[in-house]
Amino acid sequence: MHAEVEEKEKQSVSLKHMAGTETMIELRGVNKWYGDFHVLKDINLTVRKGERIVVCGPSGSGKSTMIRCINRLEEHQEGIIDVNGVTLTNDLKNIEHIRKDVGMVFQHFNLFPHLTVLENCTLAPIWVRKMPRKETEEIAMKYLERVKIPDQANKYPGQLSGGQQQRVAIARSLCMNPEVMLFDEPTSALDPEMIKEVLDVMIELAQEGMTMICVTHEMGFARTVANRVIFMDGGQIIEENAPEPFFNSPQSERTQLFLSQILSH
Amino acid sequence: MSQNINKASSSRFWYDPKVRSILFQLLFIGLLVFFISNIITNTTNNLEQRGITTGFDFLSQEAGFGIIQSLVEYDETHTFGKTFIVGLLNTALVAVLGVALSTVVGFLVGIGRLSSNWLVARLSTVYIEIFRNIPVLLQILFWYIAVLQVLPSPRQSITLGESIFLNLRGLYIPAPVFGEGSGIVLGAFVAACMAAFVLSHWAKQRQVKTGEVFPVFRVGLGLIVALPIVVWVVAGQPISLEMPVLKGFNFRGGITVMPELIALLLGLAFYTAAYIAENVRAGIEAISKGQREAAGALGLSEGRIMSLVIIPQAMRVVIPPLATNYMNLIKNSSLATAIGYPELVNVFMGTTLNQTGQAIEIIAMTMAVYLTMNLMVSLFMNWFNTRMALVER
């Protein structure tokens, strides 16, 4: 057990130095409204290549909406979003181009129930990347092995547990060979004993240098993996800091209150 | 406690649920047999008293009446048995055309109702609400009386390119005439269909090997259309069209579609399409928003999301009620009696029954036809449904 903790600490130390200087995602003055409701208020955020950002905050604070704007599942009304050098506009080709490079994992997995695990993984590489089926199957098996469920490849999502489904969802995104991975509360719909298996996969991914933005309340994960932790409330970024100072000496009162509530038990 | 159990097991045998259920079933079967045999003896007695002969001998007697539309050769010298065939085929014609038309219109309107285009969505909604909420008999009468009977006379026909004519006597379209050598053109058509099939197979193989997507649908369709046309031209145009021509007060030549058939078809198809549209909408809406988002996040285009993710899942919700709608359409086709389209109920259960008086035989035969047709639809749709079904645990 001790060895494991030390191992984790070593990882976290080694991870801290991995972020590059190249900008991967940039949000400048992003504003979004749902009707009269102002969901995102003047969001400014720069994510460098290889950086791992954890976004936390109370529900309704706009954290999911923010990352969903990055691959245009939600439309923003003001401001500029740059992803890997491409600026998001209403141009469909532009959006499809960005979506190829940005993988996303959802709270409720959203696997395609009419396709096998393998077919879930090969669908996008075949139809979007236009790769030979054989090759996509090899890639899919490689990633299914990495998330430790190659033996389930020919089952249907309905036959798997929640944790297994979420790991398939991660593998499915990885098959597109994305530059960035977005995680929208990936463990919130899971039973406690399945959370670890999903977080382990995510930590491994971080070690390999994947650029990640994770909306999550797993503070242990944030401490181990994140370069920066962002706290959002009321559609604004309230505080942004490295995990140590963020958890040990939060600056704003709102952050202190939030942390005391989620870390108190 | 154990004493109680002993007491129960030694109690009378009719307290055993198994024995009970067998007893009740025997009783029910006995009553049913008694009831049916009673009806049969009663009926045969009554028929004998009135001097009505039973049996199917009448089917080989001469009918002596004409039928205005027949898909097979028929005139008044043919038998009553032939009138059954004529009616059956006319019913089948409406059923096949109606199912095809209602499916096309239903899917278009159903998808249209979910369109992001405001006008298309509203028009689809209005269509569904109007056609679903008016009795189908009224709609058939509407098409027949209010639309088709106020059309101009043959001399003032509405025409499309001087080859298709519409007037109060019906729709006149050109008929193909198969001259010598037309077999080659038909052969070319069949060959093109086979080539398209091989092509789709080849395209799949190539996708597996190289990953390139071949536009199978467009090329295949082009092949099926173009090849017969080329062969037709090369072979010296063996298939010609016989145009309907106005001679005196009416048109001669071509194919005549009688107004009764048009009215019945439009009435049945538009009514059923409204229900199919609602099924299609329900099927698409039953797919969670997350499916569309997940597919979109992977970079799939709008069209691919629909064809690869949404439609395959929606179909399993759409197919079972689709079967019900098809069966309703077939059964409702008997409403043709009201406008005089010569389908099975009108011809066989109407005129033939009147002429022969063989009520029991004729009604039984007619019922058997609808039963058989609908069971066939049901079997086919069940087979189709199991193919599309979702695999769960």
XYZ file of C-alpha atoms in Angstrom:
658
model
C 0.000 0.000 0.000
C 2.801 2.369 0.955
C 4.684 1.445 -2.141
C 1.644 2.295 -4.189
C 1.331 5.723 -2.599
C 5.011 6.410 -3.196
C 4.612 5.266 -6.763
C 1.705 7.671 -7.229
C 3.739 10.527 -5.733
C 6.609 9.773 -8.046
C 4.169 9.828 -10.954
C 2.765 13.130 -9.878
C 6.243 14.618 -9.610
C 7.241 13.338 -13.018
C 3.938 14.513 -14.499
C 4.382 18.087 -13.345
C 7.269 18.630 -15.704
C 5.683 17.200 -18.793
C 3.546 20.056 -20.057
C 4.962 21.711 -23.159
C 4.873 25.337 -24.190
C 2.808 24.936 -27.367
C -0.791 26.170 -27.003
C -3.400 23.467 -27.610
C -6.654 25.146 -26.612
C -7.327 28.806 -26.087
C -10.563 30.418 -24.907
C -10.669 34.223 -25.057
C -13.558 36.202 -23.650
C -16.056 33.386 -24.169
C -19.649 34.195 -23.251
C -22.691 31.985 -23.572
C -26.359 32.413 -22.787
C -29.267 29.965 -22.589
C -32.010 32.430 -23.419
C -31.678 35.075 -20.692
C -29.505 32.869 -18.504
C -25.845 33.833 -18.683
C -24.054 30.432 -18.373
C -20.492 31.380 -19.250
C -19.181 34.793 -18.277
C -16.021 36.010 -19.960
C -14.054 32.753 -19.797
C -10.325 33.015 -20.511
C -8.319 29.818 -20.473
C -5.172 28.596 -22.172
C -4.275 24.922 -22.222
C -0.792 23.979 -23.400
C 0.074 20.734 -25.142
C 0.425 17.879 -22.651
C -1.215 19.868 -19.885
C -3.814 18.271 -17.627
C -6.517 20.529 -16.277
C -9.081 19.529 -13.666
C -12.224 21.650 -13.561
C -14.357 21.567 -10.425
C -17.168 23.592 -8.965
C -20.749 23.293 -7.763
C -23.393 21.936 -10.145
C -24.734 24.538 -12.521
C -21.475 26.479 -12.456
C -20.940 26.009 -16.213
C -18.029 23.553 -16.119
C -19.659 20.977 -18.401
C -20.938 23.705 -20.698
C -17.423 25.124 -20.989
C -15.817 21.882 -22.138
C -18.799 21.086 -24.373
C -18.135 24.402 -26.149
C -14.634 23.220 -27.010
C -15.941 20.562 -29.442
C -19.081 22.499 -30.365
C -21.632 20.289 -28.653
C -22.716 23.691 -27.347
C -22.444 26.933 -29.280
C -20.901 29.993 -27.653
C -22.195 33.418 -28.573
C -19.208 35.645 -27.870
C -15.455 35.241 -27.777
C -12.951 33.054 -29.570
C -12.163 29.370 -29.113
C -9.010 28.058 -30.792
C -8.357 24.324 -30.836
C -5.014 23.099 -32.149
C -4.664 26.190 -34.337
C -8.203 26.073 -35.748
C -10.759 28.688 -34.733
C -14.268 27.379 -34.075
C -16.829 28.915 -36.393
C -20.215 27.851 -37.694
C -18.509 26.204 -40.667
C -19.448 22.503 -40.531
C -16.123 21.371 -42.030
C -14.341 23.384 -39.381
C -16.352 21.736 -36.610
C -15.814 18.243 -38.017
C -12.093 18.958 -38.295
C -11.887 19.961 -34.630
C -13.978 17.012 -33.503
C -11.544 14.616 -35.185
C -8.774 15.906 -32.921
C -10.790 16.206 -29.716
C -11.960 13.063 -27.944
C -14.760 13.188 -25.406
C -15.894 10.895 -22.612
C -19.368 11.389 -21.169
C -20.899 10.839 -17.762
C -23.347 8.290 -19.162
C -20.818 6.575 -21.500
C -23.116 6.927 -24.564
C -21.863 3.765 -26.238
C -23.825 2.697 -29.318
C -25.992 -0.173 -28.033
C -26.612 -1.698 -31.485
C -22.892 -2.191 -32.166
C -20.388 -4.513 -30.495
C -17.587 -3.084 -28.378
C -15.211 -3.533 -31.299
C -17.613 -1.894 -33.759
C -18.094 1.004 -31.340
C -14.352 1.548 -31.522
C -13.966 1.160 -35.292
C -17.026 3.181 -36.418
C -15.413 6.624 -36.428
C -11.976 5.563 -37.739
C -13.718 3.854 -40.671
C -16.185 6.593 -41.571
C -14.277 9.709 -40.480
C -10.604 8.776 -40.863
C -11.444 6.508 -43.850
C -9.101 3.806 -42.643
C -9.201 0.141 -43.757
C -11.410 -1.942 -41.477
C -8.610 -4.397 -40.741
C -6.341 -1.628 -39.555
C -9.051 -0.015 -37.423
C -9.703 -3.357 -35.762
C -6.034 -3.721 -34.899
C -5.988 -0.221 -33.427
C -9.200 -0.902 -31.523
C -7.781 -4.092 -30.027
C -4.635 -2.213 -29.006
C -6.664 0.364 -27.072
C -9.058 -2.221 -25.648
C -5.980 -3.984 -24.278
C -4.799 -0.718 -22.779
C -8.103 -0.262 -20.953
C -7.844 -3.953 -19.995
C -10.959 -5.385 -21.651
C -9.791 -6.994 -24.926
C -11.779 -10.145 -24.075
C -15.066 -8.191 -24.253
C -14.493 -6.988 -27.812
C -17.337 -8.962 -29.363
C -19.894 -8.294 -26.643
C -22.533 -5.591 -26.790
C -22.423 -2.590 -24.420
C -25.576 -3.816 -22.650
C -23.637 -6.891 -21.507
C -20.934 -4.889 -19.690
C -20.737 -3.253 -16.255
C -20.683 0.524 -15.923
C -16.943 0.657 -15.321
C -16.272 -1.557 -18.326
C -18.554 0.593 -20.488
C -16.739 3.748 -19.493
C -13.385 2.154 -20.298
C -14.750 1.165 -23.726
C -15.876 4.770 -24.191
C -12.331 5.941 -23.452
C -10.911 3.372 -25.885
C -13.439 4.460 -28.511
C -12.220 8.060 -28.260
C -8.567 7.024 -28.314
C -9.083 5.080 -31.557
C -9.474 8.438 -33.323
C -5.958 9.282 -32.109
C -7.051 12.606 -30.586
C -4.750 15.447 -29.563
C -6.953 16.376 -26.607
C -9.288 14.394 -24.381
C -12.265 15.983 -22.662
C -13.787 14.158 -19.696
C -17.249 15.266 -18.577
C -17.702 13.803 -15.068
C -16.541 10.358 -16.233
C -16.970 8.675 -12.847
C -20.157 10.348 -11.594
C -22.487 7.613 -12.838
C -20.355 4.737 -11.553
C -20.551 2.537 -8.468
C -17.732 3.295 -6.008
C -15.783 0.106 -6.732
C -15.745 0.879 -10.452
C -14.453 4.427 -10.095
C -10.905 3.233 -9.473
C -10.671 1.147 -12.654
C -11.678 4.164 -14.742
C -9.392 6.593 -12.883
C -6.468 4.176 -13.307
C -6.965 4.271 -17.063
C -7.119 8.065 -16.990
C -3.930 8.308 -14.898
C -2.141 6.036 -17.339
C -3.295 8.244 -20.177
C -1.950 11.305 -18.367
C 1.420 9.618 -17.912
C 1.671 9.177 -21.647
C 1.412 12.928 -22.096
C -2.189 13.269 -23.346
C -3.610 16.785 -23.121
C -6.643 16.433 -20.863
C -9.418 18.585 -19.470
C -11.395 16.743 -16.820
C -14.559 17.928 -15.156
C -14.500 15.818 -12.005
C -14.910 15.867 -8.267
C -12.265 13.206 -7.726
C -9.886 15.368 -5.733
C -7.378 12.548 -5.287
C -7.153 12.324 -9.061
C -6.710 16.094 -9.277
C -3.817 16.021 -6.795
C -2.076 13.144 -8.599
C -2.507 14.188 -12.192
C -3.432 17.841 -12.676
C -1.034 20.604 -13.632
C -3.723 23.096 -12.790
C -7.027 22.982 -10.989
C -9.742 25.387 -12.037
C -12.615 26.321 -9.792
C -15.773 27.621 -11.449
C -18.877 29.156 -9.958
C -21.774 31.055 -11.507
C -20.309 30.747 -15.004
C -16.966 32.290 -14.081
C -13.499 30.967 -13.406
C -13.035 31.945 -9.747
C -9.662 30.437 -9.065
C -6.920 28.749 -11.049
C -3.833 27.243 -9.458
C -1.507 24.247 -9.217
C -3.061 21.464 -7.095
C -0.859 21.945 -3.988
C -1.578 25.639 -3.401
C -5.157 25.154 -4.651
C -6.003 22.578 -2.022
C -3.749 23.841 0.750
C -4.291 27.586 0.556
C -7.287 28.477 -1.619
C -7.428 32.223 -2.254
C -11.119 33.027 -2.640
C -13.754 32.523 0.010
C -16.022 30.688 -2.432
C -13.287 28.130 -3.160
C -12.601 27.641 0.531
C -16.277 26.970 1.185
C -16.541 24.533 -1.744
C -13.420 22.624 -0.709
C -14.488 22.447 2.908
C -17.792 20.967 1.787
C -16.433 18.286 -0.524
C -13.350 17.387 1.526
C -15.043 17.401 4.931
C -16.010 13.739 4.920
C -45.827 -26.361 11.902
C -45.055 -29.717 10.294
C -48.491 -30.934 11.323
C -50.047 -28.091 9.367
C -48.144 -28.994 6.224
C -49.220 -32.637 6.583
C -52.778 -31.535 6.951
C -52.572 -29.465 3.810
C -50.989 -32.203 1.700
C -53.604 -34.735 2.759
C -56.429 -32.360 1.833
C -58.738 -32.854 -1.121
C -57.116 -33.110 -4.567
C -58.937 -30.124 -6.097
C -57.006 -27.780 -3.858
C -53.912 -28.649 -5.884
C -53.443 -25.771 -8.387
C -52.145 -28.128 -11.096
C -55.146 -30.454 -10.882
C -57.397 -27.427 -10.762
C -55.964 -25.848 -13.887
C -56.333 -29.135 -15.824
C -59.936 -29.514 -14.632
C -60.830 -25.964 -15.663
C -59.257 -26.392 -19.072
C -61.118 -29.666 -19.687
C -64.349 -27.963 -18.686
C -63.687 -25.054 -21.038
C -62.844 -27.307 -23.992
C -66.005 -29.329 -23.373
C -68.164 -26.205 -23.403
C -66.472 -24.930 -26.559
C -67.019 -28.215 -28.425
C -70.656 -28.266 -27.368
C -71.170 -24.657 -28.453
C -69.560 -25.066 -31.889
C -71.255 -28.386 -32.718
C -74.560 -26.825 -31.722
C -74.064 -23.933 -34.122
C -73.089 -26.244 -36.978
C -76.068 -28.578 -36.602
C -78.397 -25.619 -36.189
C -77.140 -23.939 -39.323
C -77.230 -27.052 -41.498
C -80.783 -27.772 -40.284
C -81.901 -24.219 -41.099
C -80.275 -24.266 -44.514
C -81.881 -27.603 -45.349
C -85.300 -26.296 -44.283
C -84.956 -23.339 -46.641
C -83.681 -25.542 -49.434
C -80.270 -23.856 -49.729
C -77.577 -26.230 -50.851
C -74.208 -25.907 -49.174
C -70.807 -26.561 -50.677
C -68.460 -24.912 -53.128
C -70.074 -26.113 -56.365
C -71.211 -22.576 -57.208
C -67.579 -21.579 -57.811
C -67.595 -23.396 -61.163
C -70.877 -21.860 -62.370
C -70.969 -19.022 -64.889
C -70.940 -15.589 -63.231
C -72.868 -13.612 -65.826
C -71.800 -10.150 -64.649
C -68.955 -7.875 -65.656
C -66.281 -6.259 -63.482
C -64.905 -2.842 -64.431
C -61.290 -3.551 -63.484
C -59.523 -6.854 -63.763
C -55.839 -7.710 -63.676
C -56.509 -11.071 -65.329
C -58.653 -11.901 -68.327
C -62.311 -11.786 -67.289
C -65.777 -11.320 -68.789
C -69.292 -12.340 -67.799
C -68.878 -15.855 -69.242
C -66.224 -16.709 -66.632
C -67.075 -18.535 -63.397
C -67.895 -17.265 -59.899
C -64.557 -18.773 -58.892
C -62.890 -16.341 -61.287
C -64.689 -13.406 -59.654
C -62.987 -14.415 -56.414
C -59.582 -14.264 -58.128
C -60.371 -10.895 -59.739
C -61.498 -9.398 -56.418
C -58.517 -10.874 -54.604
C -56.055 -9.402 -57.122
C -57.727 -5.985 -57.005
C -57.451 -6.033 -53.210
C -53.817 -7.116 -53.455
C -53.138 -4.276 -55.921
C -54.471 -1.667 -53.496
C -52.643 -3.311 -50.602
C -49.257 -3.320 -52.343
C -49.573 0.210 -53.765
C -50.990 1.507 -50.469
C -48.250 -0.009 -48.318
C -45.558 1.395 -50.614
C -47.061 4.892 -50.832
C -47.886 5.152 -47.125
C -44.360 4.038 -46.172
C -42.700 6.657 -48.358
C -45.022 9.488 -47.284
C -44.975 8.357 -43.648
C -41.178 8.312 -43.362
C -40.814 11.664 -45.118
C -43.427 13.359 -42.925
C -42.104 11.674 -39.760
C -38.546 12.860 -40.368
C -39.917 16.209 -41.556
C -41.698 16.720 -38.283
C -38.328 16.649 -36.496
C -36.695 18.931 -39.053
C -34.932 22.046 -37.817
C -36.620 23.867 -40.709
C -39.582 25.598 -39.065
C -41.848 25.478 -42.120
C -41.210 21.785 -42.870
C -41.798 20.821 -39.235
C -45.054 22.790 -39.018
C -46.389 21.511 -42.337
C -45.679 17.937 -41.233
C -47.490 18.519 -37.961
C -50.512 19.970 -39.757
C -50.525 17.023 -42.168
C -50.477 14.490 -39.328
C -53.179 16.221 -37.310
C -55.528 16.551 -40.275
C -55.178 13.079 -41.773
C -55.082 11.233 -38.461
C -58.205 12.802 -37.027
C -60.710 12.379 -39.871
C -62.351 8.970 -40.436
C -60.730 7.126 -43.299
C -64.072 6.420 -44.997
C -64.748 10.148 -45.071
C -61.324 10.744 -46.596
C -61.904 8.152 -49.319
C -65.260 9.773 -50.126
C -63.581 13.181 -50.083
C -61.022 12.164 -52.706
C -63.681 10.438 -54.782
C -66.462 13.004 -54.668
C -64.821 16.308 -53.828
C -61.584 15.957 -55.779
C -61.890 13.446 -58.608
C -65.497 14.022 -59.661
C -65.056 17.746 -60.118
C -62.200 17.213 -62.570
C -62.806 18.403 -66.149
C -64.286 16.197 -68.852
C -61.938 14.227 -71.175
C -61.843 17.039 -73.745
C -60.534 19.521 -71.149
C -58.183 17.025 -69.504
C -55.383 18.198 -67.246
C -52.300 17.013 -69.079
C -48.621 16.584 -68.471
C -46.582 16.756 -71.660
C -49.466 15.446 -73.802
C -48.761 11.904 -72.557
C -50.382 11.765 -69.122
C -53.990 12.893 -68.823
C -56.208 13.378 -65.793
C -59.954 13.882 -66.061
C -63.108 12.800 -64.282
C -62.932 9.371 -65.886
C -59.544 8.642 -64.407
C -55.807 8.878 -64.979
C -54.432 7.936 -68.393
C -50.756 7.028 -68.654
C -48.668 5.648 -71.527
C -48.397 1.865 -71.703
C -45.174 0.111 -72.677
C -45.428 -2.042 -75.781
C -42.920 -4.855 -75.888
C -41.810 -5.341 -79.472
C -39.398 -7.863 -80.884
C -36.033 -7.856 -79.089
C -37.364 -6.239 -75.937
C -36.122 -9.286 -74.050
C -32.577 -7.918 -74.478
C -33.535 -4.668 -72.740
C -35.167 -6.518 -69.844
C -32.086 -8.734 -69.715
C -29.906 -5.613 -69.535
C -31.995 -4.354 -66.632
C -31.591 -7.620 -64.738
C -27.866 -7.644 -65.533
C -27.517 -4.068 -64.251
C -29.262 -5.027 -61.001
C -26.889 -7.959 -60.571
C -23.894 -5.777 -61.401
C -25.000 -3.245 -58.770
C -25.204 -6.071 -56.236
C -21.707 -7.302 -57.106
C -20.493 -3.696 -56.992
C -21.750 -3.160 -53.454
C -20.036 -6.372 -52.405
C -16.789 -5.296 -54.058
C -16.995 -1.837 -52.467
C -17.334 -3.429 -49.029
C -14.291 -5.627 -49.672
C -12.299 -2.651 -50.875
C -13.290 -0.658 -47.800
C -11.988 -3.484 -45.614
C -8.693 -3.534 -47.518
C -7.960 0.100 -48.325
C -10.427 2.138 -46.284
C -11.684 4.088 -49.275
C -15.439 4.585 -49.416
C -16.973 4.020 -52.847
C -20.222 5.864 -53.732
C -22.094 2.574 -54.224
C -25.604 4.003 -54.186
C -25.040 6.659 -56.828
C -22.988 4.479 -59.164
C -25.322 1.495 -58.707
C -28.407 3.588 -59.415
C -26.737 5.126 -62.446
C -25.886 1.662 -63.733
C -29.437 0.362 -63.278
C -30.872 3.370 -65.109
C -28.226 3.875 -67.805
C -27.482 0.329 -68.973
C -31.059 -0.569 -70.053
C -31.361 2.816 -71.822
C -28.118 2.285 -73.752
C -29.145 -1.257 -74.719
C -32.589 0.017 -75.688
C -31.065 2.576 -78.068
C -28.536 0.103 -79.524
C -31.173 -2.619 -80.036
C -33.259 -0.208 -82.125
C -35.764 0.909 -79.479
C -37.731 -2.369 -79.229
C -39.886 -1.119 -76.361
C -42.166 1.730 -77.368
C -44.817 3.652 -75.469
C -48.450 3.570 -76.481
C -49.827 7.041 -75.795
C -53.409 7.562 -74.692
C -55.201 9.461 -77.460
C -58.494 11.319 -77.308
C -60.955 9.592 -79.658
C -64.455 11.022 -79.605
C -65.569 11.455 -76.004
C -62.903 9.323 -74.369
C -59.277 8.280 -74.428
C -58.069 5.140 -76.158
C -54.795 3.321 -75.615
C -52.352 3.547 -72.739
C -53.152 2.426 -69.233
C -56.294 3.709 -67.533
C -56.283 4.105 -63.773
C -59.896 4.357 -62.685
C -60.854 7.200 -60.297
C -62.146 4.701 -57.720
C -58.660 3.196 -57.433
C -57.020 6.623 -57.176
C -59.459 7.778 -54.487
C -59.092 4.581 -52.471
C -55.318 4.619 -52.756
C -54.967 8.277 -51.754
C -57.465 7.915 -48.906
C -55.848 4.797 -47.429
C -52.240 5.814 -48.002
C -52.474 9.372 -46.650
C -54.448 8.224 -43.616
C -52.031 5.391 -42.796
C -49.014 7.600 -43.549
C -50.049 9.954 -40.746
C -49.802 7.063 -38.275
C -46.517 5.821 -39.746
C -45.119 9.363 -39.489
C -45.921 9.403 -35.779
C -44.226 6.002 -35.347
C -41.132 7.215 -37.145
C -41.011 10.356 -35.029
C -41.461 8.335 -31.839
C -38.694 5.964 -32.944
C -36.215 8.742 -33.607
C -37.127 10.631 -30.445
C -36.707 7.450 -28.395
C -32.961 7.591 -29.068
C -31.275 9.565 -26.302
C -29.585 12.862 -27.071
C -26.344 11.346 -25.800
C -26.144 9.024 -28.808
C -26.180 11.955 -31.212
C -23.640 13.837 -29.079
C -21.287 10.873 -28.769
C -21.412 10.271 -32.520
C -20.906 13.981 -33.192
C -17.977 14.180 -30.762
C -16.278 11.417 -32.769
C -16.427 13.645 -35.837
C -19.211 11.871 -37.736
C -21.208 14.103 -40.061
C -24.935 14.792 -39.587
C -25.899 12.335 -42.337
C -23.667 9.550 -41.003
C -24.968 10.079 -37.461
C -28.470 9.558 -38.811
C -27.710 6.515 -40.973
C -25.165 4.727 -38.739
C -26.376 5.524 -35.235
C -29.910 6.930 -35.051
C -31.891 5.080 -37.756
C -30.611 1.549 -36.900
C -31.690 2.079 -33.309
C -34.939 3.832 -34.206
C -35.997 0.998 -36.533
C -36.494 -1.432 -33.677
C -39.045 0.981 -32.193
C -40.664 1.690 -35.569
C -41.107 -1.816 -37.020
C -43.665 -3.430 -34.659
C -46.269 -0.631 -35.003
C -45.457 -0.443 -38.721
C -46.793 -4.001 -39.100
C -50.002 -2.977 -37.333
C -50.412 -0.040 -39.704
C -49.902 -2.196 -42.792
C -52.503 -4.661 -41.537
C -54.955 -1.842 -40.846
C -54.442 -0.537 -44.360
C -55.192 -3.956 -45.848
C -58.323 -4.344 -43.737
C -59.486 -0.780 -44.455
C -59.224 -1.453 -48.194
C -62.630 -3.175 -47.853
C -64.101 0.334 -47.472
C -63.780 0.487 -51.276
C -67.310 -0.892 -51.310
C -68.495 2.647 -50.564
C -67.125 4.063 -53.833
C -67.476 0.979 -55.992
C -63.876 -0.078 -56.515
C -64.121 -3.770 -57.431
C -62.047 -5.355 -54.682
C -62.793 -8.598 -52.851
C -65.571 -7.415 -50.527
C -67.284 -5.414 -53.242
C -67.117 -8.083 -55.971
C -67.153 -11.391 -54.161
C -69.004 -10.635 -50.943
C -71.235 -8.155 -52.796
C -72.257 -9.168 -56.285
C -71.289 -12.851 -56.168
C -73.031 -13.331 -52.826
C -76.157 -11.614 -54.138
C -76.197 -13.803 -57.240
C -75.562 -17.145 -55.512
C -76.857 -16.716 -51.964
C -74.007 -18.883 -50.644
C -73.460 -16.597 -47.649
C -71.534 -18.902 -45.347
C -69.060 -20.138 -47.918
C -68.429 -16.701 -49.409
C -68.018 -14.907 -46.094
C -65.708 -17.662 -44.846
C -63.579 -17.435 -47.991
C -63.392 -13.637 -47.778
C -62.429 -13.729 -44.113
C -59.789 -16.348 -44.857
C -58.234 -14.027 -47.466
C -57.791 -11.114 -45.052
C -56.600 -13.452 -42.326
C -53.995 -14.999 -44.629
C -52.798 -11.652 -45.990
C -52.377 -10.158 -42.529
C -50.692 -13.241 -41.126
C -48.221 -13.025 -43.992
C -47.520 -9.364 -43.216
C -47.176 -10.237 -39.556
C -44.748 -13.098 -40.196
C -42.627 -10.981 -42.512
C -42.468 -8.060 -40.092
C -41.606 -10.363 -37.180
C -38.763 -11.807 -39.196
C -37.618 -8.291 -40.096
C -37.876 -7.212 -36.468
C -35.724 -10.045 -35.131
C -33.092 -9.080 -37.679
C -33.079 -5.484 -36.442
C -33.453 -6.281 -32.743
C -30.938 -5.091 -30.197
C -28.720 -7.564 -28.382
C -28.913 -7.175 -24.640
C -27.508 -9.263 -21.824
